[in-house]
Short mmCIF file of C-alpha atoms in Angstrom, two decimals:
data_model
loop_
_atom_site.label_atom_id
_atom_site.label_comp_id
_atom_site.label_asym_id
_atom_site.label_seq_id
_atom_site.Cartn_x
_atom_site.Cartn_y
_atom_site.Cartn_z
CA MET A 1 18.24 27.57 5.25
CA SER A 2 20.74 27.68 8.11
CA ASP A 3 22.46 24.64 9.61
CA PHE A 4 20.39 25.11 12.77
CA ASP A 5 17.17 25.10 10.73
CA LEU A 6 18.28 21.94 8.95
CA VAL A 7 19.04 20.17 12.24
CA ILE A 8 15.66 21.28 13.63
CA GLN A 9 13.95 20.08 10.44
CA LEU A 10 15.59 16.69 10.75
CA SER A 11 14.87 16.49 14.49
CA LEU A 12 11.19 17.08 13.77
CA ARG A 13 11.27 14.48 11.03
CA LEU A 14 12.96 12.01 13.37
CA THR A 15 10.37 12.75 16.04
CA MET A 16 7.52 12.28 13.57
CA THR A 17 9.01 8.95 12.50
CA ALA A 18 10.17 7.86 15.94
CA PHE A 19 8.75 4.41 15.39
CA ASN A 20 10.62 3.98 12.12
CA PRO A 21 13.38 1.48 12.93
CA LEU A 22 15.76 3.23 10.55
CA THR A 23 15.64 6.54 12.39
CA VAL A 24 15.83 4.79 15.74
CA ILE A 25 19.21 3.42 14.61
CA LEU A 26 20.55 6.97 14.35
CA THR A 27 18.91 8.45 17.42
CA GLN A 28 20.03 5.63 19.69
CA ASN A 29 23.58 5.38 18.39
CA LYS A 30 25.13 8.85 18.58
CA LEU A 31 28.58 9.32 17.11
CA GLU A 32 30.88 10.12 19.98
CA GLY A 33 34.32 9.41 18.58
CA PRO A 34 35.66 5.88 18.73
CA ASN A 35 32.44 4.29 17.44
CA TYR A 36 32.88 5.80 13.94
CA VAL A 37 32.94 2.48 12.06
CA ASP A 38 29.73 1.20 13.67
CA ARG A 39 28.09 4.59 13.31
CA LYS A 40 29.04 4.84 9.61
CA ARG A 41 27.57 1.39 8.97
CA ASN A 42 24.29 2.46 10.60
CA LEU A 43 24.29 5.71 8.63
CA ASP A 44 24.80 3.78 5.38
CA ILE A 45 21.80 1.57 6.20
CA VAL A 46 19.57 4.61 6.70
CA LEU A 47 20.89 6.47 3.65
CA ILE A 48 20.40 3.48 1.37
CA ALA A 49 16.84 3.02 2.60
CA GLU A 50 16.10 6.74 2.18
CA GLU A 51 17.83 6.77 -1.26
CA TYR A 52 20.32 9.47 -0.24
CA LYS A 53 23.57 7.48 -0.19
CA PHE A 54 24.50 8.60 -3.70
CA VAL A 55 25.71 11.96 -2.36
CA LEU A 56 28.54 10.18 -0.58
CA ASP A 57 29.57 8.41 -3.78
CA GLU A 58 28.90 10.98 -6.50
CA VAL A 59 30.35 14.41 -7.09
CA CYS A 60 27.85 17.25 -6.97
CA PRO A 61 26.78 18.21 -10.49
CA GLU A 62 27.90 21.66 -11.55
CA LYS A 63 25.52 24.42 -10.61
CA THR A 64 23.14 24.82 -13.50
CA GLY A 65 22.80 27.97 -15.53
CA ASP A 66 19.98 29.39 -17.60
CA ASP A 67 21.02 27.28 -20.57
CA ALA A 68 20.81 23.97 -18.67
CA THR A 69 18.23 21.36 -19.53
CA ASP A 70 15.40 20.43 -17.18
CA ASP A 71 17.16 17.13 -16.46
CA GLU A 72 20.35 18.97 -15.48
CA HIS A 73 18.39 21.30 -13.17
CA LYS A 74 16.60 18.34 -11.60
CA ALA A 75 19.84 16.38 -11.10
CA TYR A 76 21.49 19.35 -9.43
CA GLN A 77 18.50 20.07 -7.17
CA LYS A 78 18.17 16.38 -6.27
CA TRP A 79 21.83 16.23 -5.23
CA ILE A 80 21.61 19.47 -3.22
CA LYS A 81 18.45 18.35 -1.37
CA ALA A 82 19.88 14.89 -0.67
CA ASN A 83 23.14 16.41 0.59
CA GLU A 84 21.19 18.68 2.97
CA MET A 85 19.27 15.71 4.34
CA VAL A 86 22.41 13.60 4.73
CA ARG A 87 24.12 16.50 6.55
CA CYS A 88 21.11 16.72 8.85
CA TYR A 89 21.18 12.98 9.54
CA ILE A 90 24.89 13.15 10.28
CA LEU A 91 24.77 16.29 12.44
CA ALA A 92 21.67 15.22 14.37
CA SER A 93 23.28 11.91 15.23
CA MET A 94 26.51 13.35 16.64
CA SER A 95 27.47 14.50 20.07
CA ASN A 96 27.06 18.26 20.61
CA VAL A 97 30.82 18.79 20.51
CA LEU A 98 31.15 17.07 17.14
CA GLN A 99 28.10 18.94 15.81
CA HIS A 100 29.73 22.25 16.67
CA GLN A 101 32.99 21.22 14.98
CA HIS A 102 31.24 20.14 11.75
CA GLN A 103 28.25 22.44 11.32
CA SER A 104 30.06 24.75 8.88
CA ILE A 105 31.12 21.96 6.50
CA GLU A 106 28.71 22.12 3.56
CA SER A 107 29.35 18.68 2.10
CA SER A 108 28.13 15.56 3.87
CA TYR A 109 31.09 13.75 2.30
CA GLY A 110 33.39 16.43 3.75
CA ILE A 111 31.98 15.86 7.24
CA LEU A 112 32.64 12.12 7.02
CA GLU A 113 36.14 12.66 5.65
CA ASN A 114 36.92 15.06 8.51
CA LEU A 115 35.61 12.55 11.04
CA LYS A 116 37.81 9.82 9.54
CA GLU A 117 40.83 12.10 9.77
CA MET A 118 40.03 13.00 13.38
CA LEU A 119 39.75 9.31 14.22
CA ARG A 120 43.05 8.56 12.47
CA ILE A 121 44.80 11.26 14.49
CA VAL A 122 43.32 9.94 17.75
CA ARG A 123 44.46 6.41 16.91
CA LEU A 124 47.97 7.61 16.04
CA SER A 125 48.21 9.56 19.29
CA ARG A 126 47.47 6.38 21.26
CA LEU A 127 50.32 4.41 19.69
CA PRO A 128 53.27 3.76 22.00
#
């Protein structure tokens, strides 16, 4: 599934759950740069409620092979699916410029780390 398809999938999900206060948090508070801390807090609220936050705290399990157990396959697939959903939540709640800059990053954790670094650079550039 392409990044565009994932964003469309999430947009449809957000539309279908427009009255869900959790998704309203993300749709009404787009990440546009300096509001990263507030935006991250709102994202954490949604991810905890949706039970996806673990992908930001846990390393992806190794890709499973033919000799893996069912539990290992399930753990890997769960992490991959959750990461895709978190990426969609993050990308769908960004400005278009930030979406374009981050759409090729496969890890939701990687997107957030890149955003933190961008914010750090902006803050440093504003110092006298």
